[in-house]
Each structure stands twice: as C-alpha cells, then as structure tokens.
Amino acid sequence: MKFSHFSRAVVLLSSVSLLFACSTPFKNPAFESRPSGETKFHGISQLVAVAPNHTLDVLMVHGMCTHSAEWAKDSIKQLNLILGGEPDPQVETTQVDGTQVTLYQSNLSVDGGNVRTSALVWSPVVAPLKHQLCADQTKKSKTCTDSGFSKPAYPYERATFNRKLKDRLLNDCLADAIIYQGKSRDAIVQQVQKAILTAVSSLNRESASAYDFNIAATESTPLVFITESLGSKITFDAIYKLIHSEEKNAKAAGLRTFDRTALVFMGANQMPILALADQSLDGTSFFLTNSANYPTDPLAALIAIKKMRPSLTAPSIPKVIAFSDPNDLFSYILVPSKEVATYDVVDVVVSNKNTYFGFFEPPETAHTTYLANPSVMRLIACGTEKIRCGSRY
C-alpha cells in the first residue's frame, strides 16, 4: 500500500513537472515592423467588407515537404470557419492541364461576402526526383510507398531522433529547396504559372482546368496570397517571370495578377537564405536590369515594378505580413533582412507547437503547421483589430 501511494506520488509529480516543462512561448504573437510602429493590419474579413460586390479571391500555396489534398482541404475549412462560413464547405478538385499541379477550390459564403478560395498543391511536380532518396529513408514515406519505392530497406541502425530528421526534414523537405534552386527551377515555375493563371481565371467558371489569359488579364477582384516556406519563392518567381515574358498575353496576365494583390501573408519565410543562391559573391543581383535572372527576393522585385507603374486596379502597394516560429529551423524574420526584403513588412512571431524543457520543439511541426495554428489563421482572417470576425467561431 505504501508503495502504491509512493507510485502515485511519483506519477503525479512527473505529470506536474512535464506540465510546467511544456510551454508555448509565443502563444500570444509578438509583432515587429519596418517601418517601426506600423504593426497593425487588416485581415480578409475587412477586405471582403469593402471589396466590390463584397467578393475577394484567395490563393494558398504550400511550402517544402510533401503536401496533399488533406492540407488544401483543411486549410480552406479552417479559414472558412473563422470567417463565419458553413461547416464543411464543398471543395472542387482540378488537375491543371499540362502539369502535375492540383487545385482545390471553394466558393466560401462567409460573414460579409464571398471568398473565392484556391489551394495549390505542387508537391507531385518534384516527387519523381525525391524518389531517388527513398532508399535512404529508414521509415518510408507515403509518397515513396505509394510509388513503389518501399524497398530496399535502409540497412543500418539510426538513433530515433536522427532518423526522423533524416527521413522527413532532409529527404522530404530540404530536398524540395535543393531541387528548386537547381536545373529544374524553370520547369517548376512554368507548371506553377499555369496553375496560378488557372486559379485566378477559373473562379467564375465551372470545372476549368486550363487558364484563360483574357480573364486573368482583366480580372479586378482584390486578391490575397497566403504562401508558406519555399512556396512563397516559387509563387512570386512565377509571377515575376510572367511579367517578363515575351508573350504579350502572359505579361498582361502577370501584371494584372499582382496589380490586384491587396495582401500577402507568408509563413515559414525562407527568402533570406534562398536569396543567397541568386547573388554573386559581392552580394549583388541584377534582377532589374536583366530579366533572364531570377531576383533575390521576387516579392521585392514585384513591389519595385509596381512602384514604377502605378495601377488604377490596385493603386496601393500590398501589405506584407510574415509569420515565423523562432523554433522553425527553416524560417527567418524579415524586418532585419534589409538586403533582401526591401519592402515594408510586419513580422508576426508565433509558436506553432509546445516547447519542452526550453530545449526542444518538434522541427517538422514547427515548420509545417502555420495554417493549422489558430492564432495565425485568426490574424489572416480577422487582422490585428479583431479577436474574432465570424459569427460561428
């Protein structure tokens, strides 16, 4: 009996210790901005309230690490709930013609108006190259097993933590960035261009799997980008390259797409480290004088172009909000990155998951769960002025 009481005491003490050892440092987000003191921003709910016909377009693009339909549908559903929409919105699936990209689209009827939402999944574009690394995975990923790469097994024992880092963060996640910064970059951009144009030109049509330059070049509905990680670089590289296309219709579609962009939300920002690959050793880049080169920060390049050619479609420069978890190994705050992110920006520092003993936050979830973080989605939907913005949330 005494031992039983002692055992219970040990279990209770251990549980209490674990509870206090588990913390969420930025459960309440911290804000910093450039220029200083300008940390307030609107969310989707405020934009849709003042948009023509109370209609807004939203395009979500995931980052590195394999993403699937589950990410797209969950992200759309989460946004819909916070904005006050009906539970379980209908999501249409479209395979974009001539690409390995899939679009998931939903017309969300929310408090205050209509939010036409597209989530772009580009993981299948790079999957064939990543299959070359399946042999190095101790526990094969779903993309490896589904594609017939469940063998051979990795023959040597790895420590559990190192195994998880190697299997997921390196072989599945970092591999995306390596592929994109190499010879396949143009091919990836071309497929994503088609997907973006299909998304922004198909929102008024049924089951459109191909883009229409004329619609993309004339659409005036305000647009919000929600991009993550490597997806930010890919998305704005794609639009930048459209604007510098020799094809007149493509150029017009690219210009209009960015002209109508009112807000840019970025999570897990990799621009500062990815920019290193597009600079010479003296730190210079020639994106304004040589459009054949990729810019160090394509968003900075697009904003610079917009400043040089004011537009009646969207006379103001889009507000840029960047979410970052300090424990996300692949994310960088942007306010100090003046050499790359030359635009005005609001950094929002968040915690995506718990930190244990002040020592450890799971690296994968720290990087891949921004849109599953209620604090992040609430700020995207409601901005900084409202705690809630939907009648159902």
CSV table of C-alpha atoms in Angstrom, one decimal:
chain,number,residue,atom,x,y,z
A,1,MET,CA,0.0,0.0,0.0
A,2,LYS,CA,2.8,2.4,0.9
A,3,PHE,CA,4.5,1.6,-2.4
A,4,SER,CA,1.2,2.3,-4.2
A,5,HIS,CA,0.9,5.7,-2.6
A,6,PHE,CA,4.5,6.4,-3.5
A,7,SER,CA,4.0,5.3,-7.1
A,8,ARG,CA,1.0,7.6,-7.4
A,9,ALA,CA,3.0,10.5,-5.9
A,10,VAL,CA,5.8,9.9,-8.4
A,11,VAL,CA,3.4,9.8,-11.4
A,12,LEU,CA,1.7,12.9,-10.1
A,13,LEU,CA,5.0,14.7,-9.6
A,14,SER,CA,6.2,13.6,-13.1
A,15,SER,CA,3.0,14.9,-14.7
A,16,VAL,CA,3.2,18.2,-12.9
A,17,SER,CA,6.9,18.5,-13.9
A,18,LEU,CA,6.1,17.8,-17.5
A,19,LEU,CA,3.2,20.3,-17.5
A,20,PHE,CA,5.5,23.1,-16.2
A,21,ALA,CA,8.3,21.9,-18.6
A,22,CYS,CA,5.9,22.3,-21.5
A,23,SER,CA,5.5,25.9,-22.7
A,24,THR,CA,4.3,27.9,-25.7
A,25,PRO,CA,6.5,31.0,-25.6
A,26,PHE,CA,4.5,32.8,-28.4
A,27,LYS,CA,1.0,31.6,-27.8
A,28,ASN,CA,0.3,35.3,-27.9
A,29,PRO,CA,2.0,36.5,-31.0
A,30,ALA,CA,4.7,39.2,-30.9
A,31,PHE,CA,4.9,41.9,-33.6
A,32,GLU,CA,7.7,43.9,-35.2
A,33,SER,CA,7.5,46.1,-38.3
A,34,ARG,CA,9.5,48.0,-40.8
A,35,PRO,CA,8.9,51.0,-40.6
A,36,SER,CA,8.8,50.7,-36.8
A,37,GLY,CA,5.4,51.1,-35.1
A,38,GLU,CA,3.3,50.0,-38.0
A,39,THR,CA,2.3,46.6,-36.8
A,40,LYS,CA,-1.5,46.8,-37.4
A,41,PHE,CA,-3.0,45.2,-40.4
A,42,HIS,CA,-6.4,44.2,-41.8
A,43,GLY,CA,-7.5,40.7,-42.4
A,44,ILE,CA,-9.6,39.0,-45.1
A,45,SER,CA,-12.8,39.9,-43.3
A,46,GLN,CA,-12.1,43.7,-43.5
A,47,LEU,CA,-11.1,43.4,-47.2
A,48,VAL,CA,-14.2,41.5,-48.2
A,49,ALA,CA,-16.4,44.0,-46.4
A,50,VAL,CA,-15.1,46.9,-48.7
A,51,ALA,CA,-14.4,44.9,-51.9
A,52,PRO,CA,-16.5,45.5,-55.0
A,53,ASN,CA,-19.5,43.2,-54.8
A,54,HIS,CA,-18.1,42.1,-51.4
A,55,THR,CA,-16.1,39.4,-53.2
A,56,LEU,CA,-12.4,38.5,-52.6
A,57,ASP,CA,-10.1,36.0,-54.2
A,58,VAL,CA,-7.6,34.0,-52.0
A,59,LEU,CA,-4.8,31.8,-53.3
A,60,MET,CA,-2.9,29.5,-50.9
A,61,VAL,CA,0.4,27.8,-51.8
A,62,HIS,CA,2.2,25.4,-49.6
A,63,GLY,CA,5.9,25.2,-49.0
A,64,MET,CA,8.5,22.5,-48.9
A,65,CYS,CA,7.8,19.0,-47.6
A,66,THR,CA,5.2,16.8,-49.3
A,67,HIS,CA,1.7,18.2,-49.1
A,68,SER,CA,-1.5,16.6,-50.2
A,69,ALA,CA,-5.2,17.2,-50.6
A,70,GLU,CA,-5.6,17.0,-46.8
A,71,TRP,CA,-3.5,20.2,-46.4
A,72,ALA,CA,-5.6,22.0,-49.0
A,73,LYS,CA,-9.0,21.0,-47.7
A,74,ASP,CA,-8.1,21.5,-44.0
A,75,SER,CA,-6.7,25.0,-44.8
A,76,ILE,CA,-9.8,26.0,-46.7
A,77,LYS,CA,-12.0,24.6,-44.0
A,78,GLN,CA,-10.1,26.4,-41.2
A,79,LEU,CA,-10.3,29.7,-43.0
A,80,ASN,CA,-14.0,29.2,-43.7
A,81,LEU,CA,-14.9,28.5,-40.1
A,82,ILE,CA,-13.0,31.5,-38.7
A,83,LEU,CA,-14.7,33.8,-41.3
A,84,GLY,CA,-18.2,32.5,-40.2
A,85,GLY,CA,-18.9,30.2,-43.1
A,86,GLU,CA,-21.0,27.0,-43.0
A,87,PRO,CA,-19.2,23.9,-41.8
A,88,ASP,CA,-17.7,21.5,-44.4
A,89,PRO,CA,-17.6,23.7,-47.5
A,90,GLN,CA,-17.7,21.9,-50.8
A,91,VAL,CA,-14.2,21.8,-52.3
A,92,GLU,CA,-13.7,21.1,-56.1
A,93,THR,CA,-10.6,19.3,-57.3
A,94,THR,CA,-9.0,20.3,-60.6
A,95,GLN,CA,-5.9,18.8,-62.2
A,96,VAL,CA,-4.3,21.7,-64.1
A,97,ASP,CA,-3.8,20.8,-67.8
A,98,GLY,CA,-0.2,20.1,-68.8
A,99,THR,CA,1.1,20.0,-65.2
A,100,GLN,CA,1.4,17.8,-62.1
A,101,VAL,CA,-0.3,20.6,-60.0
A,102,THR,CA,-3.7,20.2,-58.4
A,103,LEU,CA,-6.0,23.0,-57.5
A,104,TYR,CA,-8.5,22.7,-54.7
A,105,GLN,CA,-11.2,25.4,-54.9
A,106,SER,CA,-14.2,26.5,-52.9
A,107,ASN,CA,-16.5,29.4,-53.1
A,108,LEU,CA,-16.9,30.4,-49.4
A,109,SER,CA,-20.0,32.2,-48.4
A,110,VAL,CA,-18.9,34.0,-45.2
A,111,ASP,CA,-20.0,36.8,-43.0
A,112,GLY,CA,-19.8,40.0,-45.1
A,113,GLY,CA,-19.5,38.5,-48.5
A,114,ASN,CA,-17.9,35.8,-50.7
A,115,VAL,CA,-14.3,34.5,-50.6
A,116,ARG,CA,-13.3,32.5,-53.7
A,117,THR,CA,-10.5,30.3,-52.4
A,118,SER,CA,-7.9,28.2,-54.2
A,119,ALA,CA,-5.3,26.0,-52.6
A,120,LEU,CA,-2.4,25.0,-55.0
A,121,VAL,CA,-0.6,21.7,-54.4
A,122,TRP,CA,2.7,21.4,-56.3
A,123,SER,CA,4.4,18.5,-54.4
A,124,PRO,CA,3.7,16.0,-57.2
A,125,VAL,CA,5.9,18.1,-59.6
A,126,VAL,CA,9.1,17.3,-57.7
A,127,ALA,CA,8.1,13.9,-56.3
A,128,PRO,CA,9.8,11.8,-59.1
A,129,LEU,CA,13.2,13.4,-58.2
A,130,LYS,CA,12.7,12.9,-54.5
A,131,HIS,CA,12.1,9.2,-55.1
A,132,GLN,CA,15.8,8.8,-55.6
A,133,LEU,CA,16.2,9.4,-51.9
A,134,CYS,CA,13.7,6.8,-50.8
A,135,ALA,CA,16.4,4.2,-50.3
A,136,ASP,CA,17.9,6.4,-47.6
A,137,GLN,CA,14.7,6.5,-45.6
A,138,THR,CA,14.5,4.1,-42.6
A,139,LYS,CA,10.7,4.5,-42.4
A,140,LYS,CA,9.5,5.0,-45.9
A,141,SER,CA,7.2,8.0,-46.5
A,142,LYS,CA,3.8,7.6,-48.1
A,143,THR,CA,5.0,9.2,-51.3
A,144,CYS,CA,7.7,6.5,-51.5
A,145,THR,CA,5.5,3.5,-50.7
A,146,ASP,CA,2.6,4.7,-52.9
A,147,SER,CA,5.0,5.0,-55.9
A,148,GLY,CA,6.5,1.5,-55.4
A,149,PHE,CA,9.7,2.6,-53.6
A,150,SER,CA,9.1,0.7,-50.3
A,151,LYS,CA,12.4,-1.3,-50.9
A,152,PRO,CA,15.2,-1.6,-50.3
A,153,ALA,CA,15.2,-1.0,-46.6
A,154,TYR,CA,17.8,1.2,-45.1
A,155,PRO,CA,20.3,-1.4,-43.7
A,156,TYR,CA,21.9,0.5,-40.8
A,157,GLU,CA,20.5,1.5,-37.4
A,158,ARG,CA,19.9,5.2,-36.7
A,159,ALA,CA,19.1,6.9,-33.5
A,160,THR,CA,15.4,7.7,-33.4
A,161,PHE,CA,15.6,11.5,-33.4
A,162,ASN,CA,18.2,11.5,-36.1
A,163,ARG,CA,16.2,9.0,-38.2
A,164,LYS,CA,13.1,11.3,-38.1
A,165,LEU,CA,15.2,14.3,-39.1
A,166,LYS,CA,16.8,12.5,-42.0
A,167,ASP,CA,13.7,10.8,-43.2
A,168,ARG,CA,11.5,13.9,-43.1
A,169,LEU,CA,13.3,17.2,-42.9
A,170,LEU,CA,16.2,16.3,-45.2
A,171,ASN,CA,14.9,13.6,-47.6
A,172,ASP,CA,11.4,15.0,-48.0
A,173,CYS,CA,11.6,18.7,-47.1
A,174,LEU,CA,15.1,20.2,-47.8
A,175,ALA,CA,15.2,18.2,-51.0
A,176,ASP,CA,12.4,20.4,-52.4
A,177,ALA,CA,14.6,23.5,-51.9
A,178,ILE,CA,17.6,21.8,-53.5
A,179,ILE,CA,15.6,20.7,-56.5
A,180,TYR,CA,14.1,24.2,-56.9
A,181,GLN,CA,17.3,26.1,-56.8
A,182,GLY,CA,18.8,23.8,-59.4
A,183,LYS,CA,18.2,22.8,-63.1
A,184,SER,CA,14.5,22.1,-62.6
A,185,ARG,CA,13.7,25.6,-61.5
A,186,ASP,CA,12.3,26.8,-64.8
A,187,ALA,CA,10.2,23.7,-65.3
A,188,ILE,CA,8.7,24.0,-61.8
A,189,VAL,CA,8.0,27.7,-62.4
A,190,GLN,CA,6.3,27.0,-65.7
A,191,GLN,CA,3.9,24.5,-64.1
A,192,VAL,CA,3.1,26.8,-61.2
A,193,GLN,CA,2.5,29.7,-63.6
A,194,LYS,CA,-0.2,27.6,-65.4
A,195,ALA,CA,-1.7,26.7,-62.0
A,196,ILE,CA,-1.8,30.3,-60.8
A,197,LEU,CA,-3.3,31.5,-64.0
A,198,THR,CA,-5.9,28.7,-63.9
A,199,ALA,CA,-6.8,29.6,-60.4
A,200,VAL,CA,-7.2,33.4,-61.0
A,201,SER,CA,-9.1,32.9,-64.3
A,202,SER,CA,-11.3,30.0,-63.3
A,203,LEU,CA,-13.0,31.3,-60.3
A,204,ASN,CA,-16.2,32.3,-62.3
A,205,ARG,CA,-16.3,29.1,-64.3
A,206,GLU,CA,-17.3,25.5,-63.7
A,207,SER,CA,-14.5,22.9,-63.6
A,208,ALA,CA,-12.0,24.9,-65.5
A,209,SER,CA,-8.7,23.0,-65.8
A,210,ALA,CA,-6.9,25.4,-68.2
A,211,TYR,CA,-6.2,29.1,-67.9
A,212,ASP,CA,-7.6,31.9,-69.9
A,213,PHE,CA,-5.2,34.8,-70.5
A,214,ASN,CA,-8.0,37.3,-71.2
A,215,ILE,CA,-9.8,36.6,-67.9
A,216,ALA,CA,-6.5,36.7,-65.9
A,217,ALA,CA,-5.5,39.9,-67.6
A,218,THR,CA,-8.8,41.7,-67.0
A,219,GLU,CA,-10.0,40.3,-63.6
A,220,SER,CA,-10.2,43.1,-61.0
A,221,THR,CA,-11.4,41.3,-57.8
A,222,PRO,CA,-9.0,42.0,-55.0
A,223,LEU,CA,-6.6,39.1,-54.4
A,224,VAL,CA,-4.9,37.8,-51.2
A,225,PHE,CA,-1.9,35.4,-51.3
A,226,ILE,CA,-1.3,33.0,-48.4
A,227,THR,CA,2.0,31.3,-49.1
A,228,GLU,CA,4.4,29.2,-47.0
A,229,SER,CA,8.1,28.4,-47.0
A,230,LEU,CA,9.5,27.7,-50.4
A,231,GLY,CA,6.0,28.2,-51.8
A,232,SER,CA,6.5,32.0,-51.4
A,233,LYS,CA,9.6,32.0,-53.5
A,234,ILE,CA,8.0,29.8,-56.2
A,235,THR,CA,4.8,31.8,-56.3
A,236,PHE,CA,6.4,35.2,-56.8
A,237,ASP,CA,9.1,33.9,-59.0
A,238,ALA,CA,6.3,32.6,-61.2
A,239,ILE,CA,4.5,35.9,-61.4
A,240,TYR,CA,7.8,37.8,-61.9
A,241,LYS,CA,8.6,35.6,-64.9
A,242,LEU,CA,5.1,36.1,-66.3
A,243,ILE,CA,5.7,39.8,-66.2
A,244,HIS,CA,9.0,39.4,-68.0
A,245,SER,CA,7.5,37.0,-70.6
A,246,GLU,CA,8.0,37.8,-74.3
A,247,GLU,CA,4.4,36.8,-74.8
A,248,LYS,CA,2.1,39.8,-74.6
A,249,ASN,CA,-0.9,38.0,-73.1
A,250,ALA,CA,1.3,36.3,-70.4
A,251,LYS,CA,2.8,39.6,-69.5
A,252,ALA,CA,-0.6,41.3,-69.2
A,253,ALA,CA,-1.9,38.4,-67.0
A,254,GLY,CA,1.1,38.6,-64.7
A,255,LEU,CA,0.8,42.4,-64.3
A,256,ARG,CA,-2.9,42.2,-63.5
A,257,THR,CA,-2.5,39.4,-61.1
A,258,PHE,CA,0.0,41.3,-58.9
A,259,ASP,CA,-1.8,44.7,-59.5
A,260,ARG,CA,-4.9,43.3,-57.8
A,261,THR,CA,-3.0,41.8,-54.9
A,262,ALA,CA,-4.1,43.6,-51.7
A,263,LEU,CA,-2.5,41.4,-49.0
A,264,VAL,CA,0.4,38.9,-48.8
A,265,PHE,CA,0.6,36.5,-45.9
A,266,MET,CA,3.8,34.5,-45.7
A,267,GLY,CA,4.6,31.7,-43.2
A,268,ALA,CA,8.0,30.0,-42.6
A,269,ASN,CA,9.9,32.6,-44.6
A,270,GLN,CA,12.9,31.3,-46.4
A,271,MET,CA,13.6,34.3,-48.6
A,272,PRO,CA,16.8,35.4,-46.8
A,273,ILE,CA,18.5,32.0,-47.1
A,274,LEU,CA,17.2,31.2,-50.6
A,275,ALA,CA,18.3,34.6,-51.8
A,276,LEU,CA,21.9,33.6,-51.3
A,277,ALA,CA,21.6,31.3,-54.3
A,278,ASP,CA,20.7,34.3,-56.6
A,279,GLN,CA,23.6,36.6,-55.6
A,280,SER,CA,27.2,36.8,-56.7
A,281,LEU,CA,29.9,36.7,-54.0
A,282,ASP,CA,29.8,40.5,-53.6
A,283,GLY,CA,26.1,40.3,-52.7
A,284,THR,CA,24.8,41.9,-55.9
A,285,SER,CA,21.8,40.9,-58.0
A,286,PHE,CA,20.7,42.1,-61.4
A,287,PHE,CA,17.0,41.5,-61.4
A,288,LEU,CA,16.0,45.0,-62.5
A,289,THR,CA,18.4,45.1,-65.5
A,290,ASN,CA,18.4,41.5,-66.6
A,291,SER,CA,15.1,39.8,-66.5
A,292,ALA,CA,16.6,36.5,-67.6
A,293,ASN,CA,17.9,36.2,-64.0
A,294,TYR,CA,15.7,35.3,-61.0
A,295,PRO,CA,15.5,38.1,-58.4
A,296,THR,CA,17.0,37.5,-54.9
A,297,ASP,CA,13.5,38.2,-53.5
A,298,PRO,CA,10.8,38.1,-56.2
A,299,LEU,CA,8.3,39.8,-53.9
A,300,ALA,CA,10.7,42.8,-53.5
A,301,ALA,CA,11.1,42.8,-57.3
A,302,LEU,CA,7.4,42.8,-57.9
A,303,ILE,CA,6.8,45.6,-55.5
A,304,ALA,CA,9.6,47.6,-57.1
A,305,ILE,CA,8.0,47.1,-60.5
A,306,LYS,CA,4.6,48.2,-59.1
A,307,LYS,CA,6.0,51.4,-57.6
A,308,MET,CA,7.4,52.3,-61.1
A,309,ARG,CA,4.0,51.8,-62.8
A,310,PRO,CA,1.0,52.9,-60.6
A,311,SER,CA,-2.1,51.0,-61.4
A,312,LEU,CA,-5.8,52.0,-61.3
A,313,THR,CA,-6.7,48.5,-60.5
A,314,ALA,CA,-4.8,48.5,-57.2
A,315,PRO,CA,-3.2,51.9,-56.5
A,316,SER,CA,-1.7,50.9,-53.2
A,317,ILE,CA,1.3,48.5,-52.5
A,318,PRO,CA,0.1,45.2,-50.9
A,319,LYS,CA,0.7,44.9,-47.2
A,320,VAL,CA,3.1,42.1,-46.4
A,321,ILE,CA,2.7,40.1,-43.2
A,322,ALA,CA,5.3,37.4,-42.3
A,323,PHE,CA,4.7,34.7,-39.7
A,324,SER,CA,7.7,32.9,-38.1
A,325,ASP,CA,8.1,30.5,-35.3
A,326,PRO,CA,11.6,31.0,-33.7
A,327,ASN,CA,12.0,27.3,-33.4
A,328,ASP,CA,11.3,26.7,-37.0
A,329,LEU,CA,14.7,25.7,-38.4
A,330,PHE,CA,13.8,26.9,-41.9
A,331,SER,CA,12.2,30.3,-41.1
A,332,TYR,CA,13.6,33.8,-40.9
A,333,ILE,CA,12.2,37.0,-39.7
A,334,LEU,CA,12.1,39.7,-42.4
A,335,VAL,CA,12.4,43.0,-40.6
A,336,PRO,CA,16.2,42.7,-40.1
A,337,SER,CA,16.7,41.3,-43.7
A,338,LYS,CA,17.0,44.7,-45.4
A,339,GLU,CA,19.4,43.5,-48.0
A,340,VAL,CA,16.7,41.1,-49.4
A,341,ALA,CA,13.3,42.1,-48.1
A,342,THR,CA,13.4,45.7,-49.1
A,343,TYR,CA,9.7,46.3,-48.7
A,344,ASP,CA,7.7,47.3,-45.7
A,345,VAL,CA,6.8,44.3,-43.6
A,346,VAL,CA,5.2,43.1,-40.4
A,347,ASP,CA,6.9,40.2,-38.7
A,348,VAL,CA,4.5,38.1,-36.5
A,349,VAL,CA,6.3,35.8,-34.2
A,350,VAL,CA,4.3,32.7,-33.2
A,351,SER,CA,4.6,29.3,-31.6
A,352,ASN,CA,3.2,26.5,-33.7
A,353,LYS,CA,3.7,23.8,-31.1
A,354,ASN,CA,4.8,23.4,-27.5
A,355,THR,CA,8.5,23.8,-26.4
A,356,TYR,CA,9.7,21.1,-24.0
A,357,PHE,CA,12.0,22.0,-21.1
A,358,GLY,CA,13.0,25.1,-23.0
A,359,PHE,CA,15.1,22.8,-25.2
A,360,PHE,CA,13.0,21.3,-28.0
A,361,GLU,CA,10.1,21.9,-30.3
A,362,PRO,CA,9.4,19.2,-32.9
A,363,PRO,CA,11.1,20.6,-36.0
A,364,GLU,CA,8.7,19.2,-38.6
A,365,THR,CA,5.5,20.6,-37.0
A,366,ALA,CA,7.3,23.9,-36.2
A,367,HIS,CA,7.8,24.3,-40.0
A,368,THR,CA,4.6,22.8,-41.5
A,369,THR,CA,1.7,23.8,-39.3
A,370,TYR,CA,1.3,27.6,-39.7
A,371,LEU,CA,-2.1,27.3,-41.3
A,372,ALA,CA,-3.2,24.8,-38.7
A,373,ASN,CA,-2.2,27.3,-35.9
A,374,PRO,CA,-5.5,29.1,-34.8
A,375,SER,CA,-3.5,32.3,-33.9
A,376,VAL,CA,-2.1,32.5,-37.4
A,377,MET,CA,-5.4,31.8,-39.1
A,378,ARG,CA,-7.3,34.2,-36.9
A,379,LEU,CA,-4.9,37.0,-37.8
A,380,ILE,CA,-5.1,36.2,-41.5
A,381,ALA,CA,-8.9,36.2,-41.3
A,382,CYS,CA,-9.5,39.0,-38.8
A,383,GLY,CA,-6.4,41.2,-38.8
A,384,THR,CA,-5.0,42.7,-35.6
A,385,GLU,CA,-8.1,44.8,-34.8
A,386,LYS,CA,-10.5,42.0,-34.0
A,387,ILE,CA,-10.3,38.9,-31.8
A,388,ARG,CA,-12.9,37.2,-33.8
A,389,CYS,CA,-14.6,38.1,-37.1
A,390,GLY,CA,-17.1,35.3,-37.9
A,391,SER,CA,-20.4,34.6,-36.2
A,392,ARG,CA,-19.7,30.9,-36.0
A,393,TYR,CA,-16.2,31.0,-34.5
